[in-house]
Coordinates of C-alpha atoms in Angstrom, one line a residue:
Chain U
M683 CA -22.1 -4.5 24.6
V684 CA -21.9 -8.8 23.6
V685 CA -23.1 -7.9 19.7
A686 CA -20.9 -4.8 19.8
S687 CA -17.9 -6.9 21.0
R688 CA -18.6 -9.8 18.7
I689 CA -18.9 -7.8 15.8
G690 CA -16.3 -5.3 16.7
R691 CA -13.5 -6.2 17.8
P692 CA -13.3 -9.0 14.4
I693 CA -12.8 -5.4 12.6
V694 CA -10.5 -3.7 15.4
L695 CA -8.1 -6.4 14.8
Y696 CA -8.4 -6.7 10.9
A697 CA -7.7 -2.7 11.3
R698 CA -4.6 -4.2 13.4
C699 CA -3.2 -6.9 11.5
L700 CA -4.2 -4.1 8.3
A701 CA -1.5 -1.8 10.0
V702 CA 1.2 -3.7 10.4
Q703 CA 1.2 -4.8 7.0
I704 CA 0.2 -0.5 6.1
K705 CA 3.7 -0.1 8.5
A706 CA 5.4 -3.3 6.5
V707 CA 4.9 -1.0 3.1
L708 CA 5.8 2.2 4.7
E709 CA 8.7 1.4 5.2
Y710 CA 10.1 1.8 1.9
Q711 CA 9.0 4.7 1.5
A712 CA 10.3 5.4 -2.7
D713 CA 8.1 2.0 -3.2
F714 CA 4.8 3.8 -1.8
W715 CA 4.7 6.8 -3.8
I716 CA 5.6 4.5 -7.0
L717 CA 2.8 2.6 -6.5
M718 CA 0.8 5.3 -5.6
M719 CA 1.4 7.5 -9.1
A720 CA 1.2 4.1 -10.9
S721 CA -2.6 3.4 -10.2
V722 CA -3.5 6.8 -10.5
L723 CA -1.8 7.4 -14.6
M724 CA -2.5 4.4 -15.7
N725 CA -6.0 5.0 -14.7
L726 CA -6.2 8.8 -15.9
V727 CA -4.9 7.7 -19.2
G728 CA -8.7 5.7 -19.0
F729 CA -10.3 8.6 -17.6
V730 CA -8.3 10.9 -20.7
F731 CA -9.1 8.0 -23.7
L732 CA -13.2 8.1 -22.3
W733 CA -13.1 12.3 -22.5
T734 CA -11.7 11.4 -26.0
I735 CA -14.1 9.8 -27.6
F736 CA -17.0 11.6 -26.0
S737 CA -15.8 14.8 -27.6
K738 CA -16.5 13.3 -31.0
I739 CA -20.1 11.3 -29.7
P740 CA -22.9 13.2 -27.1
D741 CA -23.8 9.8 -25.6
V742 CA -23.5 5.6 -25.3
D743 CA -26.4 4.3 -26.3
G744 CA -28.2 6.3 -23.5
W745 CA -25.5 7.2 -21.6
T746 CA -24.0 10.9 -21.3
F747 CA -20.3 11.4 -20.1
W748 CA -20.3 11.8 -16.4
Q749 CA -22.9 9.0 -16.5
V750 CA -20.0 6.9 -18.1
V751 CA -17.4 8.6 -15.4
V752 CA -19.6 7.1 -12.8
I753 CA -19.3 3.6 -13.9
Y754 CA -16.1 4.0 -14.9
A755 CA -15.2 5.5 -11.6
L756 CA -17.0 2.6 -9.6
V757 CA -14.8 0.0 -10.5
F758 CA -11.4 2.2 -9.4
V759 CA -13.5 2.5 -6.0
A760 CA -14.0 -1.1 -5.6
E761 CA -10.9 -2.2 -6.7
G762 CA -9.7 0.9 -4.5
V763 CA -10.7 -1.0 -1.6
G764 CA -10.8 -4.5 -2.5
S765 CA -6.5 -3.3 -2.9
L766 CA -6.7 -1.4 0.3
F767 CA -8.1 -3.0 2.4
F768 CA -8.4 -7.0 1.4
E769 CA -5.5 -7.1 -0.6
G770 CA -4.4 -10.4 1.0
T771 CA -6.7 -12.0 -1.1
W772 CA -4.6 -11.6 -4.3
N773 CA -1.5 -13.7 -1.7
L774 CA -4.0 -16.8 -2.0
A775 CA -2.1 -18.5 -4.9
F776 CA 1.4 -18.2 -3.6
L777 CA 0.0 -18.7 0.1
V778 CA -1.6 -21.9 -0.9
N779 CA 1.9 -22.6 -3.0
R780 CA 4.4 -22.3 -0.3
G781 CA 2.5 -23.8 2.7
E782 CA 2.3 -21.0 4.1
L783 CA -1.6 -21.2 5.0
D784 CA -0.7 -23.2 7.6
F785 CA 0.4 -20.6 10.6
M786 CA -3.1 -18.6 9.6
L787 CA -5.1 -22.5 10.2
L788 CA -3.3 -22.8 13.5
R789 CA -5.0 -19.4 14.6
P790 CA -8.1 -18.7 16.1
V791 CA -9.7 -16.3 14.2
S792 CA -11.1 -16.6 10.6
P793 CA -8.6 -17.7 8.2
I794 CA -10.4 -15.7 5.4
S795 CA -10.0 -12.6 7.3
Q796 CA -6.1 -13.2 7.7
V797 CA -5.1 -14.1 4.2
M798 CA -7.4 -10.9 3.6
N799 CA -5.2 -8.4 5.8
C800 CA -2.2 -10.6 5.0
A801 CA -1.3 -8.0 2.4
V802 CA -1.8 -3.7 1.7
G803 CA -2.0 -2.4 -2.2
I804 CA -1.3 0.8 -1.1
N805 CA -1.8 1.6 -5.2
G806 CA -5.6 1.1 -4.1
L807 CA -5.6 4.2 -2.3
G808 CA -4.4 6.3 -5.7
N809 CA -8.0 4.1 -7.4
L810 CA -9.8 5.3 -4.7
L811 CA -8.8 9.0 -4.4
L812 CA -9.4 9.0 -8.5
G813 CA -12.9 7.3 -8.1
G814 CA -14.1 9.4 -5.8
T815 CA -13.0 12.5 -7.1
L816 CA -14.2 11.4 -10.9
I817 CA -17.2 10.3 -8.9
G818 CA -17.8 13.8 -6.8
L819 CA -17.3 15.8 -10.0
S820 CA -19.1 13.9 -12.4
L821 CA -22.6 13.6 -9.6
S822 CA -21.2 17.7 -9.3
H823 CA -22.4 18.1 -13.7
L824 CA -25.5 15.5 -13.3
H825 CA -27.7 17.4 -11.5
I826 CA -29.5 14.7 -10.0
H827 CA -32.3 15.8 -7.7
W828 CA -31.5 13.9 -4.4
T829 CA -33.9 12.6 -2.4
L830 CA -33.1 10.6 1.6
G831 CA -34.4 7.9 0.2
R832 CA -31.9 8.2 -3.2
V833 CA -29.1 9.0 -1.3
A834 CA -29.4 5.9 1.1
L835 CA -30.5 3.8 -2.5
A836 CA -27.1 4.7 -4.0
L837 CA -25.0 4.3 -0.1
L838 CA -26.3 0.9 -0.5
L839 CA -25.7 -0.1 -4.2
L840 CA -22.5 1.9 -3.3
V841 CA -21.4 -1.1 -0.2
S842 CA -22.9 -3.4 -2.7
A843 CA -21.0 -2.7 -5.6
I844 CA -17.8 -3.3 -3.1
A845 CA -18.3 -6.0 -1.5
T846 CA -19.2 -7.8 -5.5
K847 CA -16.0 -6.9 -7.1
I848 CA -14.3 -8.6 -3.3
G849 CA -16.8 -11.5 -3.3
L850 CA -14.9 -12.3 -6.5
N851 CA -11.4 -11.6 -5.5
L852 CA -12.6 -13.9 -3.1
A853 CA -13.7 -16.4 -5.7
T854 CA -11.9 -16.5 -8.1
N855 CA -8.7 -17.2 -6.4
A856 CA -9.6 -19.8 -4.1
S857 CA -9.0 -21.4 -7.3
A858 CA -5.6 -21.7 -6.4
F859 CA -6.6 -24.2 -4.0
W860 CA -7.2 -26.2 -6.8
I861 CA -4.7 -25.4 -9.7
Q862 CA -1.7 -25.1 -7.1
S863 CA 0.2 -22.4 -9.2
P864 CA 2.3 -20.0 -7.0
F865 CA 0.1 -17.2 -9.4
S866 CA -3.4 -16.4 -9.1
G867 CA -3.5 -16.8 -12.9
F868 CA -7.1 -17.1 -13.3
A869 CA -8.4 -15.2 -10.9
F870 CA -6.2 -12.1 -12.8
S871 CA -7.8 -13.2 -15.8
M872 CA -11.6 -12.7 -14.5
H873 CA -10.4 -9.7 -13.3
Q874 CA -9.0 -8.5 -16.8
L875 CA -13.2 -9.4 -17.8
G876 CA -14.1 -6.7 -14.9
D877 CA -12.5 -4.2 -17.4
L878 CA -15.2 -4.6 -19.8
A879 CA -17.5 -3.4 -16.8
R880 CA -16.1 0.1 -17.2
Y881 CA -18.0 1.5 -20.0
P882 CA -22.2 0.7 -20.5
I883 CA -22.6 -3.3 -21.2
T884 CA -24.6 -2.9 -23.4
I885 CA -22.3 -2.1 -26.3
Y886 CA -21.0 -5.3 -25.9
A887 CA -22.5 -8.4 -28.3
S888 CA -25.4 -10.2 -25.8
A889 CA -23.0 -13.0 -25.3
V890 CA -20.4 -10.4 -23.7
Q891 CA -23.3 -9.0 -21.8
A892 CA -24.5 -12.3 -20.9
L893 CA -21.6 -13.1 -19.9
I894 CA -21.0 -10.0 -17.0
T895 CA -24.1 -10.3 -15.4
V896 CA -24.5 -14.0 -15.0
A897 CA -21.2 -15.9 -14.9
V898 CA -18.9 -13.5 -13.4
P899 CA -21.6 -10.7 -12.4
F900 CA -18.3 -7.8 -12.9
A901 CA -21.5 -5.3 -14.7
F902 CA -22.9 -5.8 -10.6
I903 CA -19.6 -3.8 -9.4
S904 CA -20.3 -0.5 -11.7
F905 CA -23.3 -0.8 -14.6
F906 CA -25.6 -1.6 -12.4
P907 CA -25.9 0.0 -9.3
A908 CA -25.2 3.5 -11.7
A909 CA -28.2 2.3 -13.9
A910 CA -30.8 2.2 -10.3
V911 CA -29.2 5.9 -9.5
F912 CA -29.9 7.4 -12.5
S913 CA -33.0 5.3 -13.2
K914 CA -32.3 3.7 -16.3
N915 CA -34.6 1.2 -18.1
G916 CA -34.8 0.0 -21.8
W917 CA -32.7 -2.5 -21.6
R918 CA -32.4 -5.0 -24.6
L919 CA -30.9 -8.4 -23.9
G920 CA -30.4 -11.1 -27.2
G921 CA -34.3 -9.8 -27.9
V922 CA -36.2 -9.4 -24.8
E923 CA -36.7 -6.1 -23.3
L924 CA -35.1 -6.4 -19.2
P925 CA -36.3 -4.1 -16.4
L926 CA -33.1 -2.3 -15.8
R927 CA -33.0 -0.8 -13.0
W928 CA -34.3 -3.9 -10.9
F929 CA -30.6 -5.8 -12.0
G930 CA -29.4 -2.6 -10.0
L931 CA -31.0 -3.2 -7.2
A932 CA -30.5 -6.2 -7.2
T933 CA -27.2 -6.0 -6.2
P934 CA -27.3 -6.7 -3.2
L935 CA -28.1 -10.1 -3.3
V936 CA -25.8 -10.3 -6.1
A937 CA -23.4 -8.8 -3.8
V938 CA -24.4 -11.7 -1.1
Y939 CA -23.8 -14.5 -3.6
C940 CA -20.6 -13.3 -4.5
C941 CA -19.5 -13.5 -0.8
W942 CA -20.9 -16.4 -0.4
M943 CA -19.8 -17.9 -3.2
G944 CA -16.5 -16.2 -2.2
V945 CA -16.7 -18.2 1.2
F946 CA -18.2 -21.0 -0.1
L947 CA -15.3 -22.1 -2.7
F948 CA -12.2 -21.1 -0.2
R949 CA -13.4 -23.3 2.5
R950 CA -14.4 -26.1 0.1
G951 CA -10.6 -25.8 -1.4
L952 CA -8.9 -25.5 1.7
R953 CA -10.4 -29.2 2.6
R954 CA -7.8 -29.9 -0.3
Y955 CA -4.5 -27.7 0.9
E956 CA -2.1 -30.0 1.1
S957 CA 0.2 -27.6 3.1
A958 CA 4.3 -28.2 1.4
G959 CA 6.5 -31.1 2.3
N960 CA 8.9 -30.0 5.0
Chain Q
M1497 CA -10.7 -40.1 26.2
A1498 CA -7.2 -39.4 25.5
L1499 CA -6.0 -36.0 25.1
I1500 CA -5.0 -36.7 21.4
E1501 CA -6.3 -40.1 19.4
T1502 CA -6.5 -41.1 16.6
R1503 CA -8.1 -43.5 14.5
G1504 CA -7.4 -45.3 11.2
M1505 CA -5.8 -41.7 10.1
T1506 CA -5.1 -41.9 6.6
K1507 CA -3.0 -39.3 4.1
V1508 CA -3.2 -40.2 0.5
F1509 CA -1.7 -37.0 -2.1
R1510 CA -2.5 -37.2 -5.4
T1511 CA 0.2 -35.9 -7.5
P1512 CA 0.1 -35.8 -10.9
L1513 CA 2.4 -38.5 -12.9
K1514 CA 4.3 -36.6 -15.5
G1515 CA 6.5 -37.4 -18.1
P1516 CA 10.1 -35.6 -17.7
G1517 CA 11.0 -33.1 -19.3
L1518 CA 9.1 -29.9 -20.2
A1519 CA 7.6 -32.1 -23.1
G1520 CA 6.1 -34.3 -20.6
S1521 CA 4.7 -31.0 -19.1
V1522 CA 3.9 -30.1 -21.7
K1523 CA 1.7 -33.9 -22.2
H1524 CA -0.1 -33.7 -18.8
L1525 CA -1.9 -30.6 -20.0
F1526 CA -3.4 -32.5 -22.2
T1527 CA -4.0 -36.1 -20.7
R1528 CA -3.7 -36.0 -17.1
R1529 CA -2.8 -38.0 -15.2
F1530 CA -2.5 -38.9 -11.5
T1531 CA -1.2 -41.3 -8.5
D1532 CA -2.0 -41.6 -5.5
R1533 CA 0.4 -41.7 -2.7
V1534 CA 0.4 -42.4 0.9
A1535 CA 1.5 -40.3 3.3
V1536 CA 0.1 -41.5 6.8
A1537 CA -1.5 -45.2 6.6
N1538 CA -3.7 -45.9 9.8
V1539 CA -1.9 -44.2 11.7
D1540 CA -3.5 -44.8 15.6
L1541 CA -1.8 -42.8 18.4
T1542 CA -3.4 -42.2 22.0
I1543 CA -1.0 -39.6 23.8
E1544 CA -1.9 -39.2 27.1
A1545 CA -2.4 -35.4 28.8
G1546 CA 1.3 -34.4 30.1
E1547 CA 3.0 -37.0 27.6
A1548 CA 6.7 -36.1 25.5
V1549 CA 6.6 -38.2 22.7
A1550 CA 9.0 -38.5 19.9
Y1551 CA 7.8 -38.7 16.7
V1552 CA 10.5 -39.9 14.9
G1553 CA 11.5 -41.5 11.4
P1554 CA 13.7 -41.3 7.9
N1555 CA 12.3 -38.2 5.9
G1556 CA 9.5 -38.7 3.7
A1557 CA 7.8 -41.7 6.5
G1558 CA 5.5 -39.3 7.3
K1559 CA 6.2 -37.2 10.0
S1560 CA 4.9 -33.3 9.4
T1561 CA 2.0 -34.7 7.3
T1562 CA 0.6 -36.5 10.9
I1563 CA 1.2 -32.9 12.6
K1564 CA -0.7 -31.4 10.3
M1565 CA -3.5 -33.9 10.6
L1566 CA -3.6 -33.6 14.6
T1567 CA -3.1 -29.8 14.0
G1568 CA -6.0 -29.4 11.8
I1569 CA -3.8 -27.8 8.5
L1570 CA -4.7 -31.2 6.7
V1571 CA -7.9 -33.1 6.2
P1572 CA -7.7 -36.8 7.0
T1573 CA -8.6 -38.6 3.4
S1574 CA -10.5 -41.0 5.6
G1575 CA -9.9 -41.9 9.9
E1576 CA -10.9 -40.0 12.2
V1577 CA -8.9 -37.4 14.3
H1578 CA -9.8 -36.0 18.2
A1579 CA -7.5 -33.5 20.1
N1580 CA -8.4 -32.0 23.1
G1581 CA -12.3 -32.6 22.4
V1582 CA -12.9 -31.4 19.3
V1583 CA -11.8 -32.4 15.6
P1584 CA -8.9 -30.3 14.6
H1585 CA -9.6 -30.0 10.9
K1586 CA -13.5 -29.0 11.4
Q1587 CA -13.3 -27.0 14.6
R1588 CA -10.2 -25.1 13.6
I1589 CA -10.8 -22.0 15.6
Q1590 CA -11.5 -23.9 19.4
N1591 CA -8.7 -26.2 18.0
A1592 CA -6.2 -22.7 17.9
R1593 CA -6.6 -22.1 21.5
N1594 CA -5.7 -25.5 22.2
I1595 CA -2.2 -25.9 20.5
G1596 CA 0.5 -24.1 20.2
V1597 CA 2.9 -25.1 16.4
V1598 CA 7.0 -25.1 16.2
F1599 CA 8.1 -25.7 12.2
G1600 CA 11.9 -25.3 13.0
Q1601 CA 11.8 -24.4 9.0
R1602 CA 9.3 -21.7 8.8
T1603 CA 7.9 -18.4 10.9
Q1604 CA 4.6 -17.2 12.3
L1605 CA 6.1 -14.2 13.2
W1606 CA 5.7 -11.3 10.0
W1607 CA 8.5 -10.3 8.7
D1608 CA 8.6 -6.7 9.0
I1609 CA 7.7 -5.6 12.1
P1610 CA 9.9 -6.1 15.3
V1611 CA 9.0 -8.9 17.2
R1612 CA 7.7 -7.2 19.5
E1613 CA 4.8 -5.7 17.6
S1614 CA 4.4 -9.9 16.5
L1615 CA 4.1 -11.1 19.8
A1616 CA 1.7 -8.3 21.0
L1617 CA -0.6 -8.6 17.4
L1618 CA -0.2 -12.4 18.9
K1619 CA -2.2 -11.4 22.2
E1620 CA -4.6 -9.8 20.7
I1621 CA -5.3 -12.5 18.7
H1622 CA -5.4 -15.0 21.3
R1623 CA -7.0 -12.4 23.7
I1624 CA -4.1 -13.1 26.5
P1625 CA -5.0 -10.5 29.4
Q1626 CA -2.2 -7.9 29.4
D1627 CA -1.4 -8.7 32.8
R1628 CA -0.8 -12.6 32.4
Y1629 CA 0.8 -11.4 28.9
E1630 CA 3.5 -9.9 31.1
A1631 CA 3.8 -12.9 33.7
T1632 CA 4.2 -15.2 30.2
L1633 CA 6.9 -13.5 28.9
Q1634 CA 8.2 -13.2 31.9
S1635 CA 8.2 -16.4 32.3
F1636 CA 10.1 -16.9 29.4
N1637 CA 12.3 -14.2 29.3
E1638 CA 14.8 -16.7 31.5
L1639 CA 15.8 -19.1 29.3
L1640 CA 15.0 -17.5 25.7
E1641 CA 15.4 -14.1 27.2
L1642 CA 13.7 -12.7 24.8
G1643 CA 14.4 -9.0 26.2
E1644 CA 17.3 -8.6 23.3
L1645 CA 15.2 -9.8 20.5
L1646 CA 12.1 -7.4 21.2
P1647 CA 13.5 -5.2 19.1
V1648 CA 14.5 -6.9 16.1
I1649 CA 12.5 -6.7 13.1
G1650 CA 11.3 -10.3 12.0
R1651 CA 13.7 -10.5 8.8
R1652 CA 16.7 -9.5 10.5
L1653 CA 16.8 -12.5 13.3
S1654 CA 19.7 -15.0 12.9
L1655 CA 18.1 -18.4 12.6
G1656 CA 18.9 -19.3 16.5
Q1657 CA 16.9 -15.6 18.0
R1658 CA 14.0 -16.2 14.9
M1659 CA 13.2 -20.0 17.1
R1660 CA 13.1 -18.3 20.6
A1661 CA 11.3 -15.8 19.8
D1662 CA 9.2 -18.2 17.6
L1663 CA 8.5 -20.3 20.3
A1664 CA 7.3 -17.5 22.8
A1665 CA 4.7 -17.4 19.9
A1666 CA 3.4 -20.4 20.1
L1667 CA 3.7 -20.8 23.9
L1668 CA 2.0 -17.0 24.6
H1669 CA -1.7 -18.4 25.1
D1670 CA -0.6 -21.2 26.9
P1671 CA -1.9 -24.3 25.2
K1672 CA -2.2 -26.9 26.3
I1673 CA -0.2 -29.0 24.0
L1674 CA 3.0 -28.1 22.0
Y1675 CA 3.7 -29.7 18.4
L1676 CA 7.0 -29.3 17.6
D1677 CA 8.2 -29.9 13.9
E1678 CA 12.0 -30.3 13.7
P1679 CA 12.2 -27.6 16.3
T1680 CA 16.2 -27.7 16.7
I1681 CA 16.8 -27.7 12.8
G1682 CA 20.2 -25.7 11.9
L1683 CA 20.8 -24.2 15.4
D1684 CA 23.8 -24.5 17.0
I1685 CA 25.1 -26.5 20.3
S1686 CA 24.2 -24.0 22.9
V1687 CA 20.5 -23.0 20.9
K1688 CA 20.4 -26.2 21.4
D1689 CA 20.6 -26.5 24.9
R1690 CA 18.5 -24.0 26.0
V1691 CA 15.7 -25.5 23.4
R1692 CA 15.6 -28.0 25.0
A1693 CA 15.3 -26.7 28.5
F1694 CA 13.2 -24.5 27.4
I1695 CA 10.5 -27.1 27.2
K1696 CA 12.1 -29.1 29.9
Q1697 CA 11.0 -26.3 32.1
L1698 CA 7.5 -26.1 30.4
I1699 CA 6.7 -29.9 30.3
A1700 CA 7.5 -30.0 34.7
E1701 CA 5.9 -26.6 35.5
R1702 CA 3.0 -26.2 33.1
G1703 CA 2.4 -29.9 32.7
T1704 CA 2.7 -29.3 28.7
T1705 CA 1.3 -32.1 26.2
V1706 CA 4.4 -32.5 23.9
M1707 CA 4.9 -34.3 20.2
L1708 CA 7.5 -33.4 18.9
T1709 CA 9.6 -34.8 15.5
T1710 CA 12.8 -34.5 15.0
H1711 CA 15.8 -35.5 13.4
D1712 CA 18.2 -34.9 17.1
L1713 CA 18.4 -37.9 18.7
G1714 CA 19.7 -35.9 21.5
D1715 CA 16.2 -33.9 21.6
I1716 CA 14.3 -37.3 21.9
E1717 CA 16.9 -38.5 25.2
D1718 CA 16.1 -35.3 26.7
I1719 CA 13.2 -34.7 26.2
C1720 CA 10.7 -37.5 25.8
R1721 CA 10.2 -40.5 27.8
R1722 CA 8.0 -42.0 24.4
I1723 CA 9.1 -42.7 20.8
V1724 CA 7.1 -43.6 18.1
I1725 CA 8.8 -44.6 15.0
I1726 CA 6.9 -44.3 11.9
D1727 CA 8.4 -44.9 8.6
E1728 CA 6.8 -45.2 4.8
G1729 CA 3.5 -44.1 6.4
R1730 CA 2.9 -46.9 9.6
I1731 CA 3.8 -46.7 13.2
I1732 CA 6.7 -49.4 13.7
Y1733 CA 7.2 -49.0 17.0
D1734 CA 5.4 -47.4 19.7
G1735 CA 6.7 -47.1 22.9
D1736 CA 9.0 -46.9 26.0
L1737 CA 12.3 -44.8 24.8
Q1738 CA 14.5 -47.1 27.6
A1739 CA 12.8 -50.0 26.3
V1740 CA 13.4 -49.5 22.9
K1741 CA 17.3 -48.9 23.9
D1742 CA 16.8 -52.0 25.4
T1743 CA 16.0 -54.5 23.0
F1744 CA 17.3 -52.8 19.9
A1745 CA 19.9 -51.1 21.0
R1746 CA 23.0 -53.6 21.9
E1747 CA 25.6 -52.9 20.3
R1748 CA 28.4 -51.1 22.5
S1749 CA 31.8 -49.8 21.1
M1750 CA 34.9 -49.2 23.7
H1751 CA 37.2 -47.5 22.4
F1752 CA 41.2 -47.8 24.0
Q1753 CA 44.3 -45.6 23.7
L1754 CA 47.2 -47.7 23.7
H1755 CA 51.4 -47.2 23.9
H1756 CA 51.7 -49.4 20.7
P1757 CA 50.2 -50.0 17.7
P1758 CA 48.6 -53.6 19.1
A1759 CA 51.7 -56.1 17.4
D1760 CA 48.5 -58.7 16.5
P1761 CA 44.7 -57.4 16.9
A1762 CA 43.9 -60.7 15.6
A1763 CA 44.8 -62.0 18.6
I1764 CA 42.5 -60.3 20.5
A1765 CA 39.2 -61.0 18.7
A1766 CA 40.4 -64.7 19.0
R1767 CA 40.5 -64.0 23.0
V1768 CA 37.1 -62.8 22.5
P1769 CA 35.1 -64.0 19.6
G1770 CA 32.6 -61.9 18.1
V1771 CA 33.8 -58.8 18.6
K1772 CA 34.6 -56.2 15.9
L1773 CA 38.1 -54.7 15.8
V1774 CA 38.2 -50.8 14.2
A1775 CA 41.0 -49.1 13.2
G1776 CA 41.4 -45.7 15.1
E1777 CA 41.9 -42.5 14.0
K1778 CA 45.8 -43.1 14.8
P1779 CA 47.5 -46.5 14.8
E1780 CA 47.6 -46.2 18.9
Q1781 CA 43.7 -46.9 19.2
L1782 CA 41.7 -49.2 19.1
G1783 CA 37.2 -49.5 19.2
V1784 CA 36.1 -52.6 20.1
H1785 CA 32.4 -52.6 18.7
F1786 CA 30.8 -55.7 20.1
D1787 CA 27.5 -57.3 21.3
R1788 CA 26.4 -56.5 25.8
F1789 CA 24.2 -59.6 26.1
E1790 CA 26.8 -62.4 24.6
V1791 CA 30.1 -60.3 25.6
S1792 CA 30.9 -58.7 28.5
A1793 CA 32.5 -55.1 28.6
A1794 CA 35.7 -57.0 31.5
D1795 CA 36.1 -60.0 29.1
V1796 CA 37.3 -57.0 26.1
V1797 CA 38.9 -55.1 28.4
A1798 CA 40.7 -58.2 30.0
A1799 CA 41.6 -59.0 25.9
V1800 CA 42.9 -55.9 25.4
M1801 CA 44.7 -55.9 27.5
T1802 CA 46.8 -58.8 27.1
E1803 CA 47.1 -58.5 23.9
A1804 CA 48.6 -54.7 24.2
D1805 CA 50.0 -51.5 26.5
V1806 CA 46.5 -49.8 27.2
I1807 CA 46.6 -46.4 28.6
D1808 CA 43.0 -45.3 28.7
F1809 CA 39.9 -46.8 27.7
H1810 CA 35.8 -45.5 28.2
I1811 CA 32.8 -47.0 26.7
D1812 CA 30.0 -46.0 24.4
E1813 CA 26.4 -46.2 26.2
P1814 CA 24.1 -47.6 24.4
A1815 CA 22.1 -44.3 22.3
I1816 CA 18.6 -44.5 20.3
E1817 CA 20.8 -43.1 17.9
D1818 CA 21.7 -46.9 17.0
V1819 CA 18.3 -48.0 16.6
I1820 CA 17.4 -44.9 14.9
R1821 CA 20.3 -45.6 12.0
K1822 CA 19.3 -49.3 11.7
V1823 CA 15.6 -48.2 11.2
Y1824 CA 16.1 -45.7 8.6
A1825 CA 18.6 -47.9 7.1
G1826 CA 15.8 -50.9 7.0
Q1827 CA 17.5 -53.4 9.1
L1828 CA 15.6 -53.5 12.1
D1829 CA 11.9 -55.6 12.3
L1830 CA 10.5 -53.5 15.5
S1831 CA 7.5 -55.5 16.1
A1832 CA 9.5 -57.8 18.0
A1833 CA 9.3 -55.5 20.3
E1834 CA 5.1 -55.0 20.5
A1835 CA 5.0 -58.7 20.6

């Protein structure tokens, strides 16, 4: 019971704070539908692009169309969850620049959770729906032999992939404490870099692959987890043969690392926080 | 240990040193130079439970920075801070349970939802039991008149309404310490009075410790017994409000209403040396400023009545305002009072 309330209460509180933001968004109904449609349309364009390419070629580096769609859709799902439940992370730059973080530091709740739930990105709902639909569609075409173990693994990797994205968002946005600009330019450019992970990363130059595997591990949001579920192997990077599947299985560790990094950088940054003059 | 204690508390802000204009900003991109600005220097403060302290100083003196360090928002560059047994910036969550904070210029209410829901959310955040929550709101209602505010959406509140709602929000969890950073700024007289009455009631009934920064000297005289004056980041006076007035508010003014304009003002001045005559708005009015330790009010009245035909007069009591104004203007050395 005690454990349940220790974990349960913050989640309930988190949901309540988020509900406030959703209510606020729903006040502007037109905006709600526009945002939804815009995100779905934008990402559909990407999907059509993918489909066009694959109508000319059978596979990319051993990845079939529907497998690539899973990679592609995983990015949407992770971004969708990020926008829908953790959108406030993107407001950090503004909060720091304007000194709006002050009140979050004066409440008996973790400031990180308060930052994360201080906004909601309804476009995330569109991404999530589209991503979910595409994954469902892919799986129906892929004829994977689903054992209980594989289902459990897939779910674990999905959660880890999402957590990796959330952690990276927090870590890159924590740069706001150092940069102090009201815009999250740095975090956003990193986020753009994440678009590279929408495709099998083996199509890129080694340096790019290393970048999104090690430096900013966006590849663990989509490519590696998918590789593990599809039992892919044989990854050559700079002439070295790497066990691709094992990278996929390491996704939970990467997720923990990214989240830890986010929390660490946030706390470090908080020491530098200057508020805003009155 | 006192409720709030700081030792050598210092905050240094690093600000970029940029040349003027766009060219300066561009140049700064490549040659980053910084300058350190000491906002608060070596502040030692000791505040006992139940005290009401006014924290006063000119703009940029370091008042808000001090409050932000005491509340844990800012981490001091050096020195120690303790508030109710915790180090605010290290044990933020524990500290948050002990304190309530109101910034006159900003609101902690949620912008897009009614006040009622903001307060309900804070109730959850602070884990306040329903019965206590209702009792607290009930007790606030008399002076803050929350009833009419509850259905109003945050962004539609007027400044006065917002301040009342913010006070309630900051005090829902019955904190031991209340920090108020310019709580009456921009408010009209009636709301100001209400806010002050509310704070006084809080001190009297709940024994809340209050620290208040303000430029409104009415706030100070109404609420606080102790005054701390800060200038350029340093405390230049810390002590009894009345003692400051006795020591430094020496100048007193008398205002006379006369039948006719005074024939020879210089003659009045000659009778009581050391006074300063000031013409009133109308020629029949006359103001006399004097040091109350050098000239008695009776002498001044006698002198004016001899030289002019007096209908009425009144005396301005020495106010803390005079002291503060001199401090702000850099005319007063307060170190004398500490001796």
